[in-house]
Tab-separated table of C-alpha atoms and ligand atoms in Angstrom:
chain	number	residue	atom	x	y	z
A	2	UNK	CA	0.000	0.000	0.000
A	3	UNK	CA	1.186	3.512	-0.712
A	4	UNK	CA	-0.440	5.958	1.650
A	5	UNK	CA	-2.439	8.927	0.466
A	6	UNK	CA	-0.855	12.221	1.369
A	7	UNK	CA	-2.714	14.697	3.578
A	8	UNK	CA	-1.405	17.912	2.074
A	9	UNK	CA	-1.181	20.617	4.758
A	10	UNK	CA	-0.339	23.313	2.218
A	11	UNK	CA	-3.415	22.612	0.082
A	12	UNK	CA	-5.726	22.342	3.102
A	13	UNK	CA	-4.253	25.538	4.543
A	14	UNK	CA	-4.912	27.429	1.310
A	15	UNK	CA	-8.542	26.338	1.436
A	16	UNK	CA	-9.002	27.254	5.104
A	17	UNK	CA	-7.171	30.580	4.712
A	18	UNK	CA	-9.556	31.524	1.906
A	19	UNK	CA	-12.439	31.108	4.384
A	20	UNK	CA	-10.513	33.154	6.956
A	21	UNK	CA	-9.975	35.954	4.426
A	22	UNK	CA	-13.692	35.942	3.544
A	23	UNK	CA	-14.768	36.123	7.190
A	24	UNK	CA	-12.169	38.827	7.895
A	25	UNK	CA	-13.626	40.865	5.024
A	26	UNK	CA	-17.110	40.582	6.571
A	27	UNK	CA	-15.733	41.842	9.898
A	28	UNK	CA	-13.880	44.710	8.216
A	29	UNK	CA	-17.127	45.827	6.568
A	30	UNK	CA	-18.518	46.075	10.127
A	31	UNK	CA	-15.515	48.247	11.057
A	32	UNK	CA	-13.519	45.551	12.862
A	33	UNK	CA	-10.133	44.400	11.543
A	34	UNK	CA	-9.069	41.236	13.381
A	35	UNK	CA	-5.710	42.010	14.997
A	36	UNK	CA	-2.911	39.754	16.235
A	37	UNK	CA	0.024	40.936	18.350
A	38	UNK	CA	3.118	38.751	18.185
A	39	UNK	CA	5.682	39.350	20.918
A	40	UNK	CA	9.220	38.080	20.435
A	41	UNK	CA	11.944	38.403	23.060
A	42	UNK	CA	15.558	37.717	22.082
A	43	UNK	CA	17.240	36.540	18.898
A	44	UNK	CA	16.400	32.860	18.606
A	45	UNK	CA	16.811	32.259	14.850
A	46	UNK	CA	14.023	29.686	14.536
A	47	UNK	CA	11.617	31.915	16.509
A	48	UNK	CA	12.360	34.831	14.169
A	49	UNK	CA	11.371	32.693	11.165
A	50	UNK	CA	8.178	31.480	12.901
A	51	UNK	CA	7.031	34.986	13.872
A	52	UNK	CA	7.743	36.368	10.392
A	53	UNK	CA	5.637	33.585	8.874
A	54	UNK	CA	2.808	34.272	11.316
A	55	UNK	CA	2.812	38.012	10.640
A	56	UNK	CA	2.932	37.459	6.860
A	57	UNK	CA	0.059	34.952	7.030
A	58	UNK	CA	-2.030	37.609	8.824
A	59	UNK	CA	-1.230	40.263	6.239
A	60	UNK	CA	-1.989	37.893	3.330
A	61	UNK	CA	-5.430	37.077	4.704
A	62	UNK	CA	-6.852	40.431	5.750
A	63	UNK	CA	-5.841	40.402	9.424
A	64	UNK	CA	-3.944	43.218	11.083
A	65	UNK	CA	-0.775	42.192	12.893
A	66	UNK	CA	1.893	43.871	14.961
A	67	UNK	CA	5.251	42.378	15.761
A	68	UNK	CA	6.882	43.575	18.955
A	69	UNK	CA	10.502	42.456	19.054
A	70	UNK	CA	12.449	43.084	22.263
A	71	UNK	CA	16.069	42.353	23.212
A	72	UNK	CA	16.833	39.276	25.342
A	73	UNK	CA	17.609	41.676	28.212
A	74	UNK	CA	13.914	42.659	28.553
A	75	UNK	CA	12.874	42.049	32.154
A	76	UNK	CA	9.939	39.878	33.151
A	77	UNK	CA	8.187	42.929	34.631
A	78	UNK	CA	8.594	44.852	31.353
A	79	UNK	CA	7.193	41.951	29.354
A	80	UNK	CA	4.222	41.605	31.736
A	81	UNK	CA	3.572	45.336	31.329
A	82	UNK	CA	3.554	44.962	27.517
A	83	UNK	CA	1.104	42.050	27.700
A	84	UNK	CA	-1.094	44.105	30.018
A	85	UNK	CA	-1.145	46.964	27.497
A	86	UNK	CA	-2.039	44.547	24.679
A	87	UNK	CA	-4.820	43.046	26.824
A	88	UNK	CA	-6.343	46.538	26.979
A	89	UNK	CA	-5.734	47.423	23.294
A	90	UNK	CA	-9.087	47.300	21.446
A	91	UNK	CA	-7.360	46.840	18.057
A	92	UNK	CA	-5.754	43.588	19.249
A	93	UNK	CA	-7.923	40.455	19.443
A	94	UNK	CA	-5.185	37.855	19.792
A	95	UNK	CA	-1.865	37.888	21.669
A	96	UNK	CA	0.932	35.435	21.034
A	97	UNK	CA	4.136	35.441	23.049
A	98	UNK	CA	6.636	33.379	21.074
A	99	UNK	CA	8.298	30.604	23.079
A	100	UNK	CA	10.938	29.891	24.230
A	101	UNK	CA	11.515	32.985	26.360
A	102	UNK	CA	14.936	33.803	27.849
A	103	UNK	CA	15.621	31.815	31.040
A	104	UNK	CA	15.191	34.800	33.405
A	105	UNK	CA	11.519	35.082	32.371
A	106	UNK	CA	8.900	32.710	33.790
A	107	UNK	CA	7.092	31.655	30.581
A	108	UNK	CA	4.067	30.227	32.395
A	109	UNK	CA	3.606	33.459	34.362
A	110	UNK	CA	3.657	35.429	31.104
A	111	UNK	CA	1.161	33.074	29.439
A	112	UNK	CA	-1.157	33.371	32.444
A	113	UNK	CA	-1.005	37.164	32.135
A	114	UNK	CA	-2.622	37.033	28.678
A	115	UNK	CA	-6.358	37.627	28.812
A	116	UNK	CA	-8.070	34.249	28.103
A	117	UNK	CA	-10.269	36.128	25.592
A	118	UNK	CA	-7.104	36.894	23.576
A	119	UNK	CA	-5.243	33.616	24.189
A	120	UNK	CA	-5.177	32.530	20.533
A	121	UNK	CA	-2.282	30.111	21.161
A	122	UNK	CA	-4.527	28.264	23.626
A	123	UNK	CA	-1.769	27.853	26.240
A	124	UNK	CA	-3.469	29.659	29.167
A	125	UNK	CA	-4.717	27.356	31.953
A	126	UNK	CA	-8.222	28.687	31.297
A	127	UNK	CA	-7.967	27.474	27.681
A	128	UNK	CA	-6.471	24.138	28.763
A	129	UNK	CA	-9.241	23.750	31.354
A	130	UNK	CA	-11.935	24.569	28.805
A	131	UNK	CA	-10.598	21.879	26.481
A	132	UNK	CA	-10.410	19.433	29.376
A	133	UNK	CA	-14.090	19.857	30.309
A	134	UNK	CA	-15.366	20.360	26.746
A	135	UNK	CA	-16.262	24.058	27.092
A	136	UNK	CA	-15.719	26.601	24.303
A	137	UNK	CA	-12.237	28.106	24.329
A	138	UNK	CA	-9.176	28.457	22.158
A	139	UNK	CA	-7.588	25.174	21.149
A	140	UNK	CA	-3.783	25.045	20.774
A	141	UNK	CA	-3.066	25.550	17.083
A	142	UNK	CA	-0.929	22.482	16.320
A	143	UNK	CA	-3.252	19.746	17.601
A	144	UNK	CA	-6.227	21.752	16.302
A	145	UNK	CA	-4.572	21.659	12.860
A	146	UNK	CA	-4.114	17.881	13.168
A	147	UNK	CA	-7.842	17.521	13.896
A	148	UNK	CA	-8.640	19.562	10.784
A	149	UNK	CA	-6.413	17.227	8.752
A	150	UNK	CA	-8.376	14.213	10.008
A	151	UNK	CA	-11.624	16.032	9.253
A	152	UNK	CA	-10.395	16.801	5.715
A	153	UNK	CA	-10.239	13.085	4.862
A	154	UNK	CA	-13.674	12.499	6.417
A	155	UNK	CA	-12.168	10.297	9.121
A	156	UNK	CA	-14.662	9.164	11.788
A	157	UNK	CA	-12.730	8.799	15.052
A	158	UNK	CA	-15.577	7.151	16.992
A	159	UNK	CA	-14.355	3.887	18.481
A	160	UNK	CA	-10.971	4.126	16.765
A	161	UNK	CA	-7.739	3.645	18.686
A	162	UNK	CA	-5.564	6.745	18.540
A	163	UNK	CA	-2.005	6.647	19.856
A	164	UNK	CA	-0.316	9.966	20.581
A	165	UNK	CA	3.461	9.903	21.064
A	166	UNK	CA	4.566	12.862	23.197
A	167	UNK	CA	2.778	14.484	26.141
A	168	UNK	CA	3.772	18.160	26.018
A	169	UNK	CA	1.257	20.774	27.145
A	170	UNK	CA	1.253	22.374	23.695
A	171	UNK	CA	0.902	19.299	21.474
A	172	UNK	CA	0.592	15.803	22.974
A	173	UNK	CA	-1.805	16.372	25.900
A	174	UNK	CA	-4.266	18.664	24.070
A	175	UNK	CA	-4.089	16.313	21.064
A	176	UNK	CA	-5.147	13.402	23.263
A	177	UNK	CA	-8.062	15.428	24.689
A	178	UNK	CA	-9.268	16.487	21.223
A	179	UNK	CA	-9.195	12.880	19.970
A	180	UNK	CA	-11.031	11.785	23.112
A	181	UNK	CA	-13.675	14.447	22.529
A	182	UNK	CA	-14.315	12.837	19.125
A	183	UNK	CA	-14.850	9.465	20.823
A	184	UNK	CA	-11.545	7.814	19.973
A	185	UNK	CA	-9.955	5.477	22.502
A	186	UNK	CA	-6.717	7.242	23.266
A	187	UNK	CA	-3.307	6.009	24.403
A	188	UNK	CA	-0.786	8.679	25.350
A	189	UNK	CA	2.854	7.572	25.089
A	190	UNK	CA	6.019	9.295	26.322
A	191	UNK	CA	9.660	8.654	27.070
A	192	UNK	CA	8.877	6.193	29.865
A	193	UNK	CA	6.483	4.114	27.730
A	194	UNK	CA	7.855	0.576	27.899
A	195	UNK	CA	6.969	-0.890	24.505
A	196	UNK	CA	6.062	1.883	22.075
A	197	UNK	CA	5.844	-0.490	19.124
A	198	UNK	CA	3.263	-2.668	20.903
A	199	UNK	CA	1.128	0.484	21.346
A	200	UNK	CA	1.482	1.905	17.840
A	201	UNK	CA	0.819	-1.454	16.171
A	202	UNK	CA	-2.700	-1.333	17.685
A	203	UNK	CA	-3.358	2.184	16.439
A	204	UNK	CA	-5.818	3.254	13.757
A	205	UNK	CA	-4.359	6.755	14.109
A	206	UNK	CA	-0.830	7.648	15.239
A	207	UNK	CA	0.208	11.210	16.037
A	208	UNK	CA	3.971	11.570	16.493
A	209	UNK	CA	4.973	14.683	18.482
A	210	UNK	CA	8.384	13.938	19.947
A	211	UNK	CA	11.110	15.893	18.172
A	212	UNK	CA	13.293	12.880	17.238
A	213	UNK	CA	13.830	11.441	13.788
A	214	UNK	CA	12.529	7.945	13.003
A	215	UNK	CA	10.580	7.523	16.235
A	216	UNK	CA	7.961	5.780	14.097
A	217	UNK	CA	9.149	3.258	11.511
A	218	UNK	CA	7.238	1.000	9.104
A	219	UNK	CA	7.396	-2.061	11.379
A	220	UNK	CA	5.532	-0.073	14.080
A	221	UNK	CA	2.499	0.817	11.960
A	222	UNK	CA	-0.704	-1.159	11.385
A	223	UNK	CA	-1.511	-1.457	7.653
A	224	UNK	CA	-3.933	1.302	6.609
A	225	UNK	CA	-3.409	3.483	9.706
A	226	UNK	CA	-3.507	7.272	9.552
A	227	UNK	CA	-0.130	8.765	10.491
A	228	UNK	CA	0.208	12.415	11.484
A	229	UNK	CA	3.742	13.696	11.849
A	230	UNK	CA	4.085	16.786	14.058
A	231	UNK	CA	7.862	16.526	14.525
A	232	UNK	CA	10.259	19.117	13.156
A	233	UNK	CA	13.868	18.000	13.020
A	234	UNK	CA	16.924	18.649	10.884
A	235	UNK	CA	18.760	15.861	9.065
A	236	UNK	CA	22.229	15.790	10.660
A	237	UNK	CA	25.444	16.555	8.806
A	238	UNK	CA	26.941	13.679	6.855
A	239	UNK	CA	23.573	12.094	6.056
A	240	UNK	CA	21.739	12.330	2.727
A	241	UNK	CA	19.681	15.533	2.664
A	242	UNK	CA	21.695	17.048	5.520
A	243	UNK	CA	20.241	20.217	6.994
A	244	UNK	CA	16.785	19.601	5.523
A	245	UNK	CA	13.631	19.586	7.615
A	246	UNK	CA	12.184	16.191	8.519
A	247	UNK	CA	9.582	14.827	10.898
A	248	UNK	CA	9.512	12.121	13.561
A	249	UNK	CA	8.242	9.526	11.100
A	250	UNK	CA	10.382	7.496	8.691
A	251	UNK	CA	8.307	8.836	5.831
A	252	UNK	CA	9.621	6.622	3.007
A	253	UNK	CA	9.116	3.422	4.978
A	254	UNK	CA	5.837	4.282	6.711
A	255	UNK	CA	4.125	5.516	3.538
A	256	UNK	CA	4.303	1.931	2.216
A	257	UNK	CA	2.218	0.668	5.174
A	258	UNK	CA	-0.065	3.524	6.231
A	259	UNK	CA	-3.377	4.482	4.625
A	260	UNK	CA	-2.787	8.227	5.044
A	261	UNK	CA	0.300	10.175	5.995
A	262	UNK	CA	1.250	13.823	6.465
A	263	UNK	CA	4.558	15.024	4.979
A	264	UNK	CA	7.228	17.196	6.612
A	265	UNK	CA	7.536	19.893	5.388
A	266	UNK	CA	4.102	20.762	4.029
A	267	UNK	CA	2.009	18.927	6.607
A	268	UNK	CA	1.233	20.024	10.159
A	269	UNK	CA	3.529	23.108	9.986
A	270	UNK	CA	1.353	25.264	7.703
A	271	UNK	CA	-1.774	24.021	9.505
A	272	UNK	CA	-0.463	25.414	12.807
A	273	UNK	CA	-0.273	28.926	11.363
A	274	UNK	CA	-3.652	28.518	9.686
A	275	UNK	CA	-5.318	27.637	12.991
A	276	UNK	CA	-3.694	30.692	14.592
A	277	UNK	CA	-5.475	32.794	11.963
A	278	UNK	CA	-8.727	30.949	12.665
A	279	UNK	CA	-8.405	31.527	16.423
A	280	UNK	CA	-7.599	35.228	15.938
A	281	UNK	CA	-10.562	35.647	13.632
A	282	UNK	CA	-12.833	33.922	16.137
A	283	UNK	CA	-11.509	36.109	18.947
A	284	UNK	CA	-12.561	39.156	16.895
A	285	UNK	CA	-15.932	37.615	15.955
A	286	UNK	CA	-16.755	36.865	19.596
A	287	UNK	CA	-16.669	40.545	20.541
B	313	NAP	P1	8.530	18.436	23.866
B	313	NAP	O1	7.905	19.392	24.784
B	313	NAP	O2	10.002	18.264	23.846
B	313	NAP	O3	7.866	16.996	24.144
B	313	NAP	C1	8.345	15.837	23.536
B	313	NAP	C2	7.606	14.649	24.070
B	313	NAP	O4	8.139	13.477	23.461
B	313	NAP	C3	7.734	14.462	25.588
B	313	NAP	O5	6.461	14.190	26.128
B	313	NAP	C4	8.663	13.254	25.735
B	313	NAP	O6	8.370	12.452	26.827
B	313	NAP	C5	8.347	12.486	24.467
B	313	NAP	N1	9.431	11.599	24.067
B	313	NAP	C6	10.753	11.872	24.004
B	313	NAP	N2	11.422	10.807	23.571
B	313	NAP	C7	10.523	9.821	23.371
B	313	NAP	C8	10.608	8.489	22.919
B	313	NAP	N3	11.773	7.935	22.588
B	313	NAP	N4	9.460	7.775	22.831
B	313	NAP	C9	8.282	8.316	23.165
B	313	NAP	N5	8.135	9.594	23.580
B	313	NAP	C10	9.247	10.325	23.682
B	313	NAP	O7	8.138	18.722	22.358
B	313	NAP	P2	6.835	19.441	21.718
B	313	NAP	O8	6.892	20.890	21.958
B	313	NAP	O9	5.609	18.676	22.053
B	313	NAP	O10	7.173	19.206	20.168
B	313	NAP	C11	7.330	17.902	19.640
B	313	NAP	C12	7.825	18.019	18.209
B	313	NAP	O11	6.839	18.705	17.438
B	313	NAP	C13	9.105	18.852	18.031
B	313	NAP	O12	9.833	18.335	16.942
B	313	NAP	C14	8.600	20.229	17.669
B	313	NAP	O13	9.531	20.966	16.919
B	313	NAP	C15	7.404	19.853	16.828
B	313	NAP	N6	6.372	20.887	16.748
B	313	NAP	C16	5.911	21.153	15.528
B	313	NAP	C17	4.926	22.096	15.368
B	313	NAP	C18	4.425	22.386	14.003
B	313	NAP	O14	3.791	23.389	13.809
B	313	NAP	N7	4.664	21.495	13.038
B	313	NAP	C19	4.422	22.776	16.481
B	313	NAP	C20	4.882	22.438	17.755
B	313	NAP	C21	5.866	21.467	17.879
B	313	NAP	P3	8.544	12.968	28.373
B	313	NAP	O15	7.359	13.829	28.637
B	313	NAP	O16	8.513	11.692	29.150
B	313	NAP	O17	9.842	13.687	28.423
């Protein structure tokens, strides 16, 4: 079997068209959905991510401001900036790019964002809302994965979903979203004893670890849906060195799986798309 590709670029284009249409409706009512992106320090990867987020806003009719501060910014100064953005009527969504420099308590900063503007979905109020099934902002990456499953018409009811990775921003919310759609969910992590025994039972596998080849062909049930969240670089000395790759051995697993997401061009663009969706919804809720 050669798996069908779930193309995150194509799906993103489609969803961003809807975002642009809804943003135009809001603008006609005098409201331009606005996202503030706050970056502290000079982390190279973070600079690329924030540029992509700001550009995606501009391309789809959302207003965005990028506030870039030196790594020496104090925690108190950052909290004061977030407070000002909480009170800024032109801003509907606030995103503080992680990681923050070590002298700043990232969780404290996230908790200072108004839950009504928490478009990253990292605030405890957002996490709690997801936990109990109340409306709230869903973290963009797992939300994007759910949209990918929806795009292939996949009915999760009664299916076994295995999530590898239990971070607060991907693995845990992913498990809760799958559970909400009536999947039976297994959440694996670094202390899981026999990962292969788990994944071989899975109708859906979501890999969110940050290590190459965590999921290989011998670990996948024929016909399973495989979603690859991982973002890694191929090390020097290996074919394709320096290129982006996921957690899944794509070439091997595509011969066994029913559906698979590529890296790049899979979950990555969907994450930014769901940030636009959340920002738009934050503006529509007002
Ligand atoms: P993270 O916070 O480092 O969490 C990684 C998780 O993987 C942890 O729960 C860890 O277990 C688990 N793990 C580590 N080694 C394992 C192993 N051998 N077997 C099973 N589980 C193992 O990472 P994250 O923020 O969730 O991100 C995960 C990956 O997704 C990274 O590559 C990141 O770059 C990528 N990512 C991509 C997007 C996107 O838009 N495409 C967005 C966010 C993240 P413990 O909890 O036991 O340590």
